[in-house]
Short mmCIF file of C-alpha atoms and ligand atoms in Angstrom, two decimals:
data_model
loop_
_atom_site.label_atom_id
_atom_site.label_comp_id
_atom_site.label_asym_id
_atom_site.label_seq_id
_atom_site.Cartn_x
_atom_site.Cartn_y
_atom_site.Cartn_z
CA MET A 1 -0.30 -0.34 -0.12
CA ARG A 2 1.36 3.50 -1.12
CA LYS A 3 2.43 5.41 2.65
CA ARG A 4 0.21 8.39 2.73
CA ARG A 5 2.28 11.62 2.85
CA GLY A 6 -0.03 14.44 2.26
CA ARG A 7 -0.10 17.47 4.96
CA THR A 8 -3.48 16.35 6.89
CA SER A 9 -2.43 12.53 7.16
CA ARG A 10 1.61 14.67 8.84
CA ILE A 11 -0.34 16.47 11.13
CA ARG A 12 -2.46 13.47 12.18
CA ARG A 13 0.54 11.30 12.84
CA ARG A 14 1.94 14.29 15.08
CA LYS A 15 -1.55 14.54 17.03
CA LEU A 16 -1.52 10.58 17.72
CA ALA A 17 2.59 10.72 18.65
CA ARG A 18 1.21 13.89 20.61
CA SER A 19 -0.81 11.58 22.74
CA ALA A 20 0.85 8.74 22.80
CA GLU A 21 3.72 10.56 24.57
CA SER A 22 1.16 11.64 27.49
CA ARG A 23 -1.65 9.24 27.27
CA GLY A 24 -1.27 7.26 30.59
CA VAL A 25 -1.67 3.73 31.74
CA ASN A 26 -4.66 3.89 33.95
CA GLU A 27 -3.82 2.17 37.29
CA SER A 28 -7.05 2.01 39.54
CA PHE A 29 -7.37 -1.25 39.47
CA LYS A 30 -4.05 -2.03 41.35
CA CYS A 31 -4.25 -3.12 44.77
CA GLU A 32 -2.51 -0.52 46.85
CA PHE A 33 -4.86 2.20 44.92
CA ILE A 34 -8.25 -0.24 45.59
CA GLU A 35 -6.48 -0.24 49.27
CA LEU A 36 -6.55 3.03 49.57
CA LYS A 37 -9.50 4.19 47.84
CA LYS A 38 -11.37 1.64 50.91
CA TRP A 39 -9.31 3.92 53.22
CA LEU A 40 -10.14 7.28 51.24
CA LYS A 41 -13.99 6.15 51.59
CA ASP A 42 -14.02 5.02 54.96
CA ARG A 43 -13.09 9.11 56.06
CA LYS A 44 -15.95 10.29 53.40
CA PHE A 45 -13.82 11.22 50.94
CA GLU A 46 -14.26 9.65 47.18
CA ASP A 47 -12.76 10.76 43.86
CA THR A 48 -15.40 11.10 41.27
CA ASN A 49 -12.49 13.52 39.05
CA LEU A 50 -9.48 11.70 38.48
CA MET A 51 -7.80 8.17 38.98
CA PRO A 52 -4.31 6.86 39.14
CA ALA A 53 -2.29 6.32 36.21
CA HIS A 54 1.01 6.30 35.18
CA PHE A 55 2.39 8.90 32.12
CA PRO A 56 5.48 7.89 29.58
CA GLY A 57 6.92 11.11 30.67
CA THR A 58 6.17 12.08 33.54
CA GLY A 59 5.60 8.25 35.51
CA ARG A 60 2.92 7.89 38.48
CA GLY A 61 0.52 10.17 38.42
CA LEU A 62 -3.51 11.51 38.60
CA MET A 63 -5.67 11.34 35.42
CA SER A 64 -8.72 13.67 34.91
CA LYS A 65 -12.06 10.50 34.80
CA THR A 66 -13.65 12.95 32.42
CA SER A 67 -13.19 16.62 30.73
CA LEU A 68 -12.89 19.24 34.16
CA GLN A 69 -13.34 23.07 33.53
CA GLU A 70 -11.43 26.34 34.07
CA GLY A 71 -11.95 27.39 37.91
CA GLN A 72 -13.46 23.55 38.64
CA MET A 73 -12.28 22.62 42.37
CA ILE A 74 -10.06 18.90 40.69
CA ILE A 75 -9.83 17.81 44.26
CA SER A 76 -10.78 18.36 48.33
CA LEU A 77 -9.94 16.06 51.13
CA PRO A 78 -11.45 15.95 54.20
CA GLU A 79 -9.77 17.47 56.69
CA ASN A 80 -9.36 13.39 58.64
CA CYS A 81 -7.54 12.05 55.22
CA LEU A 82 -4.49 14.79 55.92
CA LEU A 83 -1.39 13.62 58.44
CA THR A 84 -0.12 17.12 60.13
CA THR A 85 1.14 17.35 63.71
CA ASP A 86 -2.24 17.21 64.87
CA THR A 87 -2.57 13.56 64.32
CA VAL A 88 0.82 12.63 66.22
CA ILE A 89 0.05 14.75 68.46
CA GLU A 90 -3.14 12.93 69.14
CA SER A 91 -1.61 9.96 68.90
CA TYR A 92 0.43 7.26 70.86
CA LEU A 93 3.72 9.44 70.23
CA GLY A 94 2.27 12.51 71.90
CA ALA A 95 3.14 11.80 75.54
CA TYR A 96 6.18 11.35 74.35
CA ILE A 97 6.50 14.80 72.78
CA THR A 98 5.58 16.52 75.32
CA LYS A 99 8.10 15.53 77.05
CA TRP A 100 10.96 15.60 75.67
CA LYS A 101 12.70 19.07 75.60
CA PRO A 102 13.80 21.18 74.25
CA PRO A 103 10.59 20.50 72.20
CA PRO A 104 11.22 18.54 68.58
CA SER A 105 10.37 20.55 65.71
CA PRO A 106 6.93 19.40 63.63
CA LEU A 107 9.15 18.01 60.81
CA LEU A 108 10.48 15.63 63.00
CA ALA A 109 7.28 15.22 64.65
CA LEU A 110 5.55 14.00 61.15
CA CYS A 111 9.15 12.17 59.90
CA THR A 112 8.86 9.76 64.08
CA PHE A 113 5.09 9.69 63.09
CA LEU A 114 5.91 8.04 59.43
CA VAL A 115 8.49 5.30 60.38
CA SER A 116 6.61 4.64 63.06
CA GLU A 117 3.89 3.92 61.18
CA LYS A 118 5.29 2.09 58.55
CA HIS A 119 7.39 0.45 61.07
CA ALA A 120 3.92 -0.88 62.58
CA GLY A 121 3.06 -2.71 59.05
CA ASP A 122 -0.20 -4.32 59.07
CA GLN A 123 -1.40 -2.47 62.10
CA SER A 124 -1.03 0.79 60.71
CA PRO A 125 -4.34 1.80 60.48
CA TRP A 126 -1.77 4.62 58.15
CA LYS A 127 -0.79 1.05 55.96
CA PRO A 128 -3.19 2.18 52.88
CA TYR A 129 -1.10 5.34 52.58
CA LEU A 130 1.83 4.16 53.38
CA GLU A 131 2.04 1.95 50.96
CA ILE A 132 1.78 3.70 47.62
CA LEU A 133 4.40 5.80 49.03
CA PRO A 134 8.06 6.11 47.08
CA LYS A 135 10.42 2.76 48.89
CA ALA A 136 13.12 5.78 47.33
CA TYR A 137 13.74 9.16 46.21
CA THR A 138 15.74 10.82 43.99
CA CYS A 139 17.11 14.00 45.92
CA PRO A 140 20.31 14.88 46.07
CA VAL A 141 20.91 13.75 49.31
CA CYS A 142 20.06 10.27 48.23
CA LEU A 143 22.71 10.48 44.86
CA GLU A 144 25.56 8.63 45.28
CA PRO A 145 28.23 10.79 46.02
CA GLU A 146 29.75 10.16 42.20
CA VAL A 147 26.56 11.36 40.99
CA VAL A 148 26.31 14.24 42.72
CA ASN A 149 29.70 15.26 41.33
CA LEU A 150 28.23 15.33 38.33
CA LEU A 151 25.47 18.57 39.13
CA PRO A 152 26.58 21.49 37.90
CA LYS A 153 28.63 23.54 40.53
CA PRO A 154 26.39 25.31 42.24
CA LEU A 155 23.69 22.19 42.95
CA LYS A 156 26.51 20.25 43.22
CA ALA A 157 26.93 23.09 46.86
CA LYS A 158 23.07 22.97 48.00
CA ALA A 159 23.66 19.60 47.77
CA GLU A 160 26.48 18.62 49.55
CA GLU A 161 24.31 21.44 52.28
CA GLN A 162 20.84 19.48 51.57
CA ARG A 163 23.50 16.28 52.98
CA ALA A 164 24.75 17.39 55.69
CA HIS A 165 21.56 19.44 57.13
CA VAL A 166 19.84 16.03 56.83
CA GLN A 167 23.11 14.04 58.97
CA GLU A 168 22.77 16.74 61.59
CA PHE A 169 18.83 16.27 61.83
CA PHE A 170 19.44 12.38 62.26
CA ALA A 171 22.72 12.79 64.56
CA SER A 172 20.21 15.62 66.38
CA SER A 173 17.54 13.34 66.84
CA ARG A 174 18.77 10.30 68.25
CA ASP A 175 18.07 11.31 71.83
CA PHE A 176 14.80 11.90 71.57
CA PHE A 177 14.49 7.97 69.26
CA SER A 178 16.02 6.87 72.62
CA SER A 179 13.22 8.11 74.29
CA LEU A 180 10.77 5.77 72.63
CA GLN A 181 11.78 2.10 73.49
CA PRO A 182 9.37 2.29 75.64
CA LEU A 183 7.00 1.81 72.60
CA PHE A 184 8.63 -1.07 70.77
CA ALA A 185 10.03 -4.51 71.68
CA GLU A 186 12.82 -4.23 68.82
CA ALA A 187 15.94 -1.57 69.76
CA VAL A 188 14.90 2.41 68.45
CA ASP A 189 18.03 1.77 67.24
CA SER A 190 17.28 -0.11 64.20
CA ILE A 191 13.99 1.39 64.09
CA PHE A 192 14.97 5.39 63.35
CA SER A 193 18.05 4.20 61.01
CA TYR A 194 19.34 7.14 59.03
CA SER A 195 18.19 5.32 55.52
CA ALA A 196 14.25 5.55 58.04
CA LEU A 197 14.61 9.18 59.06
CA LEU A 198 15.97 10.26 55.18
CA TRP A 199 13.05 8.31 53.13
CA ALA A 200 10.84 10.06 56.10
CA TRP A 201 12.31 13.59 55.77
CA CYS A 202 12.43 12.99 51.89
CA THR A 203 8.68 12.00 51.81
CA VAL A 204 7.85 15.26 53.85
CA ASN A 205 10.02 17.37 51.65
CA THR A 206 9.44 16.37 47.96
CA ARG A 207 5.15 15.11 49.06
CA ALA A 208 3.42 17.85 52.11
CA VAL A 209 1.73 20.30 50.85
CA TYR A 210 1.49 23.92 53.37
CA LEU A 211 -0.98 23.86 56.00
CA ARG A 212 -0.29 26.32 58.24
CA HIS A 213 -0.26 25.49 62.35
CA ARG A 214 -0.30 27.60 65.27
CA ARG A 215 2.55 26.60 67.39
CA ARG A 216 1.93 24.53 70.15
CA GLU A 217 4.04 24.69 73.47
CA CYS A 218 4.83 20.90 73.07
CA LEU A 219 6.40 21.48 69.23
CA SER A 220 9.91 24.13 68.87
CA ALA A 221 8.97 27.14 67.33
CA GLU A 222 10.02 26.44 63.34
CA PRO A 223 6.92 27.04 61.23
CA ASP A 224 4.57 24.02 61.76
CA THR A 225 3.30 24.37 57.75
CA CYS A 226 3.11 20.72 56.12
CA ALA A 227 1.32 18.01 55.26
CA LEU A 228 0.94 15.32 53.87
CA ALA A 229 -2.40 14.81 51.91
CA PRO A 230 -3.45 10.93 50.56
CA TYR A 231 -4.42 10.58 47.28
CA LEU A 232 -3.72 14.36 46.34
CA ASP A 233 0.02 13.75 46.56
CA LEU A 234 -0.20 11.42 43.79
CA LEU A 235 -0.28 14.71 41.41
CA ASN A 236 2.60 14.98 39.63
CA HIS A 237 4.66 19.87 38.42
CA SER A 238 3.70 20.96 34.85
CA PRO A 239 5.59 24.87 35.33
CA ASN A 240 2.98 25.77 33.10
CA VAL A 241 -0.23 25.50 34.76
CA GLN A 242 -2.78 27.38 37.52
CA VAL A 243 -3.99 26.19 40.93
CA ARG A 244 -5.53 26.85 43.62
CA ALA A 245 -4.67 25.52 46.68
CA ALA A 246 -5.92 25.92 50.20
CA PHE A 247 -7.63 24.80 53.17
CA ASN A 248 -11.11 25.30 53.32
CA GLU A 249 -11.85 26.59 57.29
CA GLU A 250 -15.62 26.45 56.30
CA THR A 251 -15.54 22.85 54.92
CA ARG A 252 -13.15 21.66 56.85
CA CYS A 253 -11.39 19.97 53.12
CA TYR A 254 -7.72 20.88 51.64
CA GLU A 255 -9.17 21.85 48.57
CA ILE A 256 -8.06 22.78 45.05
CA ARG A 257 -8.92 24.99 41.79
CA THR A 258 -7.51 24.90 37.86
CA ALA A 259 -7.66 27.67 36.44
CA SER A 260 -7.23 24.94 32.95
CA SER A 261 -9.15 23.28 31.37
CA TRP A 262 -8.11 19.73 31.00
CA ARG A 263 -9.84 16.62 28.52
CA LYS A 264 -11.30 13.87 29.66
CA HIS A 265 -8.33 11.11 30.48
CA GLU A 266 -5.34 14.15 30.28
CA GLU A 267 -2.82 13.84 33.47
CA VAL A 268 -3.26 16.75 35.15
CA PHE A 269 -1.12 19.13 37.08
CA ILE A 270 -0.64 21.52 39.97
CA CYS A 271 2.27 24.05 40.20
CA TYR A 272 4.82 23.29 43.01
CA GLY A 273 5.72 26.86 42.31
CA HIS A 274 8.00 29.00 39.46
CA HIS A 275 11.33 27.33 39.97
CA ASP A 276 14.19 26.01 37.43
CA ASN A 277 15.52 22.90 36.91
CA GLN A 278 18.64 23.03 39.91
CA ARG A 279 15.75 23.99 42.70
CA LEU A 280 13.23 21.32 41.36
CA LEU A 281 15.97 18.96 41.26
CA LEU A 282 17.07 19.62 44.47
CA GLU A 283 13.71 19.54 46.46
CA TYR A 284 11.95 17.16 44.39
CA GLY A 285 14.54 15.26 43.00
CA PHE A 286 12.97 15.56 39.17
CA VAL A 287 13.74 18.26 36.11
CA SER A 288 10.56 19.13 33.70
CA ILE A 289 11.40 19.58 30.03
CA GLN A 290 10.89 22.39 28.94
CA ASN A 291 10.44 24.31 31.79
CA PRO A 292 9.68 28.12 31.23
CA HIS A 293 12.12 29.11 34.95
CA ALA A 294 14.48 26.36 33.69
CA CYS A 295 17.94 28.87 33.86
CA VAL A 296 21.94 28.03 33.11
CA TYR A 297 23.65 29.89 36.39
CA VAL A 298 26.44 31.96 36.05
CA SER A 299 29.22 32.18 38.86
CA ARG A 300 31.48 35.08 39.77
CA GLU A 301 34.74 33.55 38.54
CA ILE A 302 33.28 32.07 35.32
CA LEU A 303 31.44 35.82 34.63
CA VAL A 304 35.04 37.70 34.69
CA LYS A 305 37.15 34.78 32.55
CA TYR A 306 36.53 36.17 29.48
CA LEU A 307 37.59 40.23 30.54
CA PRO A 308 40.93 41.31 30.08
CA SER A 309 43.05 41.30 33.27
CA THR A 310 44.58 44.68 32.91
CA ASP A 311 42.08 46.36 33.42
CA LYS A 312 43.28 48.09 36.60
CA GLN A 313 39.41 48.88 37.87
CA MET A 314 38.24 45.45 37.97
CA ASN A 315 37.91 44.84 41.76
CA LYS A 316 36.25 47.98 42.55
CA LYS A 317 33.48 46.56 39.54
CA ILE A 318 33.04 44.15 41.56
CA SER A 319 32.61 45.56 44.57
CA ILE A 320 30.22 47.58 42.88
CA LEU A 321 28.39 44.98 41.37
CA LYS A 322 28.06 43.13 44.73
CA ASP A 323 27.33 45.85 47.26
CA HIS A 324 23.86 45.95 44.56
CA GLY A 325 22.90 42.60 44.80
CA PHE A 326 24.23 41.97 40.93
CA ILE A 327 26.67 39.42 41.44
CA GLU A 328 24.02 36.49 42.37
CA ASN A 329 21.59 34.87 40.32
CA LEU A 330 22.63 36.02 36.88
CA THR A 331 21.58 33.25 34.37
CA PHE A 332 21.27 32.05 30.37
CA GLY A 333 17.23 31.13 29.85
CA TRP A 334 15.94 30.26 27.20
CA ASP A 335 15.11 34.49 26.23
CA GLY A 336 19.01 34.89 25.92
CA PRO A 337 21.71 36.02 28.85
CA SER A 338 19.25 37.67 31.79
CA TRP A 339 18.80 41.30 31.87
CA ARG A 340 20.53 41.29 35.73
CA LEU A 341 23.97 39.03 33.94
CA LEU A 342 23.74 41.91 31.09
CA THR A 343 23.78 44.54 33.18
CA ALA A 344 26.80 43.00 34.83
CA LEU A 345 28.55 42.19 32.08
CA LYS A 346 28.34 45.81 31.24
CA LEU A 347 29.28 46.57 34.12
CA LEU A 348 32.43 45.25 33.90
CA CYS A 349 33.29 46.29 30.41
CA LEU A 350 32.92 50.24 30.88
CA GLU A 351 35.50 52.24 29.67
CA ALA A 352 38.49 53.52 32.12
CA GLU A 353 37.18 57.05 31.60
CA LYS A 354 33.90 56.28 31.15
CA PHE A 355 33.04 54.57 34.57
CA THR A 356 32.07 57.25 36.54
CA CYS A 357 28.70 56.51 34.39
CA TRP A 358 28.39 52.82 36.52
CA LYS A 359 25.16 53.73 37.98
CA LYS A 360 23.64 55.02 34.53
CA VAL A 361 24.53 51.33 34.04
CA LEU A 362 22.80 49.77 36.80
CA LEU A 363 19.76 51.42 36.66
CA GLY A 364 20.28 50.33 32.58
CA GLU A 365 20.85 53.38 30.61
CA VAL A 366 23.10 52.40 27.32
CA ILE A 367 26.17 54.15 28.16
CA SER A 368 28.30 53.19 24.23
CA ASP A 369 28.03 51.54 21.77
CA THR A 370 31.49 50.02 22.09
CA ASN A 371 30.10 49.36 25.84
CA GLU A 372 26.61 47.30 24.26
CA LYS A 373 29.04 45.77 21.34
CA ALA A 374 32.04 44.51 24.19
CA SER A 375 29.79 43.24 26.55
CA LEU A 376 27.63 41.16 24.11
CA ASP A 377 30.42 39.43 23.27
CA ILE A 378 31.74 38.71 26.66
CA ALA A 379 28.04 36.78 26.90
CA GLN A 380 28.77 35.12 23.61
CA LYS A 381 31.83 33.93 25.01
CA ILE A 382 30.93 32.67 28.07
CA CYS A 383 27.94 30.69 26.95
CA CYS A 384 30.12 29.07 24.19
CA TYR A 385 32.09 28.25 27.18
CA PHE A 386 29.05 26.49 29.20
CA ILE A 387 28.16 24.78 25.83
CA LYS A 388 31.82 23.62 25.66
CA GLU A 389 31.67 22.40 29.17
CA THR A 390 27.59 21.20 29.20
CA ASN A 391 28.91 18.58 25.89
CA ALA A 392 31.89 17.63 28.16
CA VAL A 393 30.44 16.49 30.91
CA LEU A 394 27.18 15.01 28.51
CA GLN A 395 30.06 12.55 27.65
CA LYS A 396 30.97 11.60 30.85
CA VAL A 397 27.64 10.74 32.39
CA SER A 398 27.24 9.08 28.69
CA HIS A 399 30.68 6.83 29.48
CA MET A 400 29.21 6.23 33.05
CA LYS A 401 26.02 5.14 31.74
CA ASP A 402 27.99 2.19 30.03
CA GLU A 403 30.01 1.25 33.40
CA LYS A 404 27.90 1.84 36.02
CA VAL A 405 25.02 0.10 35.36
CA ALA A 406 23.58 0.37 39.10
CA LEU A 407 24.11 4.07 38.59
CA ILE A 408 21.87 3.76 35.52
CA ASN A 409 18.85 6.12 36.81
CA GLN A 410 20.57 8.39 38.63
CA LEU A 411 23.01 9.43 35.93
CA THR A 412 19.79 9.27 34.15
CA LEU A 413 18.44 12.42 35.70
CA VAL A 414 21.26 14.18 35.78
CA GLU A 415 21.92 13.89 31.81
CA MET A 416 18.14 15.43 32.35
CA LEU A 417 19.45 18.12 33.36
CA TRP A 418 22.45 18.62 31.41
CA MET A 419 20.29 18.13 27.74
CA GLU A 420 18.39 20.93 29.45
CA GLU A 421 20.44 23.23 30.14
CA LEU A 422 22.34 22.75 26.54
CA LYS A 423 19.24 23.51 24.80
CA ILE A 424 19.10 27.03 26.77
CA LEU A 425 22.72 27.37 26.36
CA GLN A 426 21.91 27.07 22.65
CA ALA A 427 19.03 29.28 22.91
CA SER A 428 20.81 32.29 24.07
CA ALA A 429 23.45 31.85 21.76
CA GLU A 430 21.29 32.49 18.63
CA VAL A 431 19.59 35.32 20.95
CA LEU A 432 23.18 36.58 21.75
CA CYS A 433 24.05 36.63 18.06
CA HIS A 434 21.01 38.42 16.98
CA LEU A 435 22.14 40.81 19.53
CA GLN A 436 25.44 40.83 18.10
CA THR A 437 24.09 41.29 14.54
CA ALA A 438 21.55 44.60 15.20
CA LEU A 439 24.21 46.66 16.62
CA PRO A 440 25.62 49.19 14.91
C1 LIG B 501 3.90 15.30 45.09
S1 LIG B 501 4.82 14.01 44.13
C2 LIG B 501 3.59 13.19 42.69
C3 LIG B 501 3.61 11.67 43.15
C4 LIG B 501 4.17 11.13 42.14
N1 LIG B 501 4.47 11.27 41.36
C5 LIG B 501 4.50 9.66 43.27
O1 LIG B 501 3.75 8.75 41.75
O2 LIG B 501 3.95 9.60 44.59
C6 LIG B 501 6.04 14.91 43.81
C7 LIG B 501 7.14 13.95 43.14
O3 LIG B 501 6.84 13.11 42.46
C8 LIG B 501 7.76 13.38 40.78
N2 LIG B 501 7.21 14.03 39.53
C9 LIG B 501 6.02 15.37 39.83
N3 LIG B 501 6.43 16.54 38.67
C10 LIG B 501 6.66 15.37 38.01
C11 LIG B 501 7.09 15.80 36.55
N4 LIG B 501 7.19 17.53 35.87
N5 LIG B 501 8.27 15.14 36.49
C12 LIG B 501 8.64 13.85 36.69
N6 LIG B 501 8.47 13.39 38.29
C13 LIG B 501 7.65 14.56 38.46
C14 LIG B 501 9.08 13.26 41.04
O4 LIG B 501 9.67 12.61 41.99
C15 LIG B 501 8.51 14.69 43.07
O5 LIG B 501 9.68 15.00 43.95
#
């Protein structure tokens, strides 16, 4: 049979490919979801809008059962389904928390409850929820050090901070865990191990919704703002949607309304915030493809890499940038170098005789064609340098994927981040070319 090559068939094929990419496979028949559904029903929640499904691009998420209109409530989860510090304090742990001095933090209360209930297994009333929680996470704190080493520098530094923070959280909680020994037949050290606490910490960090609680004497003064919301926490993130999510004091339900509309059987997303990919990886352990907020960070060392070392005013210029907050958050994005990056470069490229104009530069005024050209040239050089570096890391990751098969998932995640950064840099290089040719 002759192949159809007309425009209509091309469009149809493209549409089919696009819907196949995002088409989810219903998972509501799976045992864990049947159990969770029963558990939710006992708590007076039945979902008419959504169902669990697996999607090729985003993994497990929620799919619309019918089309959903803009402004429609997509989920309204009753208070008694939420796991908050109230749940913990009202539980068998309450007496131990109240006795412990200094008071445990709200986060420690939630993590302790999660570990303890997980340990209780079949005996836990939260079992149907615990069963659907991921067994492992992909936040940098869970990545192997050799994989963390491959992250872009600013993210690597934050990943190391994250690891130190969780290790300190564990070390400083051990005495409190010891105080819980009367509750358990086994040694608490084996129940509240580092890996168990890490799992609980990642569960709260990647899945909790924002829900502010008043301060209670038995907990420390740190903000009590996290609640786990079973089922609702199956919603994945998209940077391109808008939702309104909050606890409704009248209905006593945690409600999410969508500002987007959804066709039947589409994946329904919420937005976790306008985060770039490095932040998404740090906090949630994933990378969003074509994220409009994604960017590539330019450090101070790279900023000055291509500037003439003979510039006597260089130190002064850097101090000015520091004093005016222009040394941080300098980025390349999909639409080129950020205004902040170009402004910093314009100041660094100021000719000696124009140095007194530095305030005008920071206010966005054009000083001279020479200054405009010099700053664009440096931006282009930095961008090309980043493209070269990114390609080199991608090659290294690709080799490691062949050699370290056990790390393939972690390496694929890091690869995705670098591939997105490469696309951003290529787009930026093109924008810079246009800007350079547009100059007189
Ligand atoms: C609140 S949970 C959402 C449900 C989760 N997919 C699950 O199966 O339990 C947040 C986690 O989902 C994953 N996730 C969310 N949005 C994603 C996306 N757009 N692409 C890939 N993974 C995503 C990340 O692992 C993140 O830490």
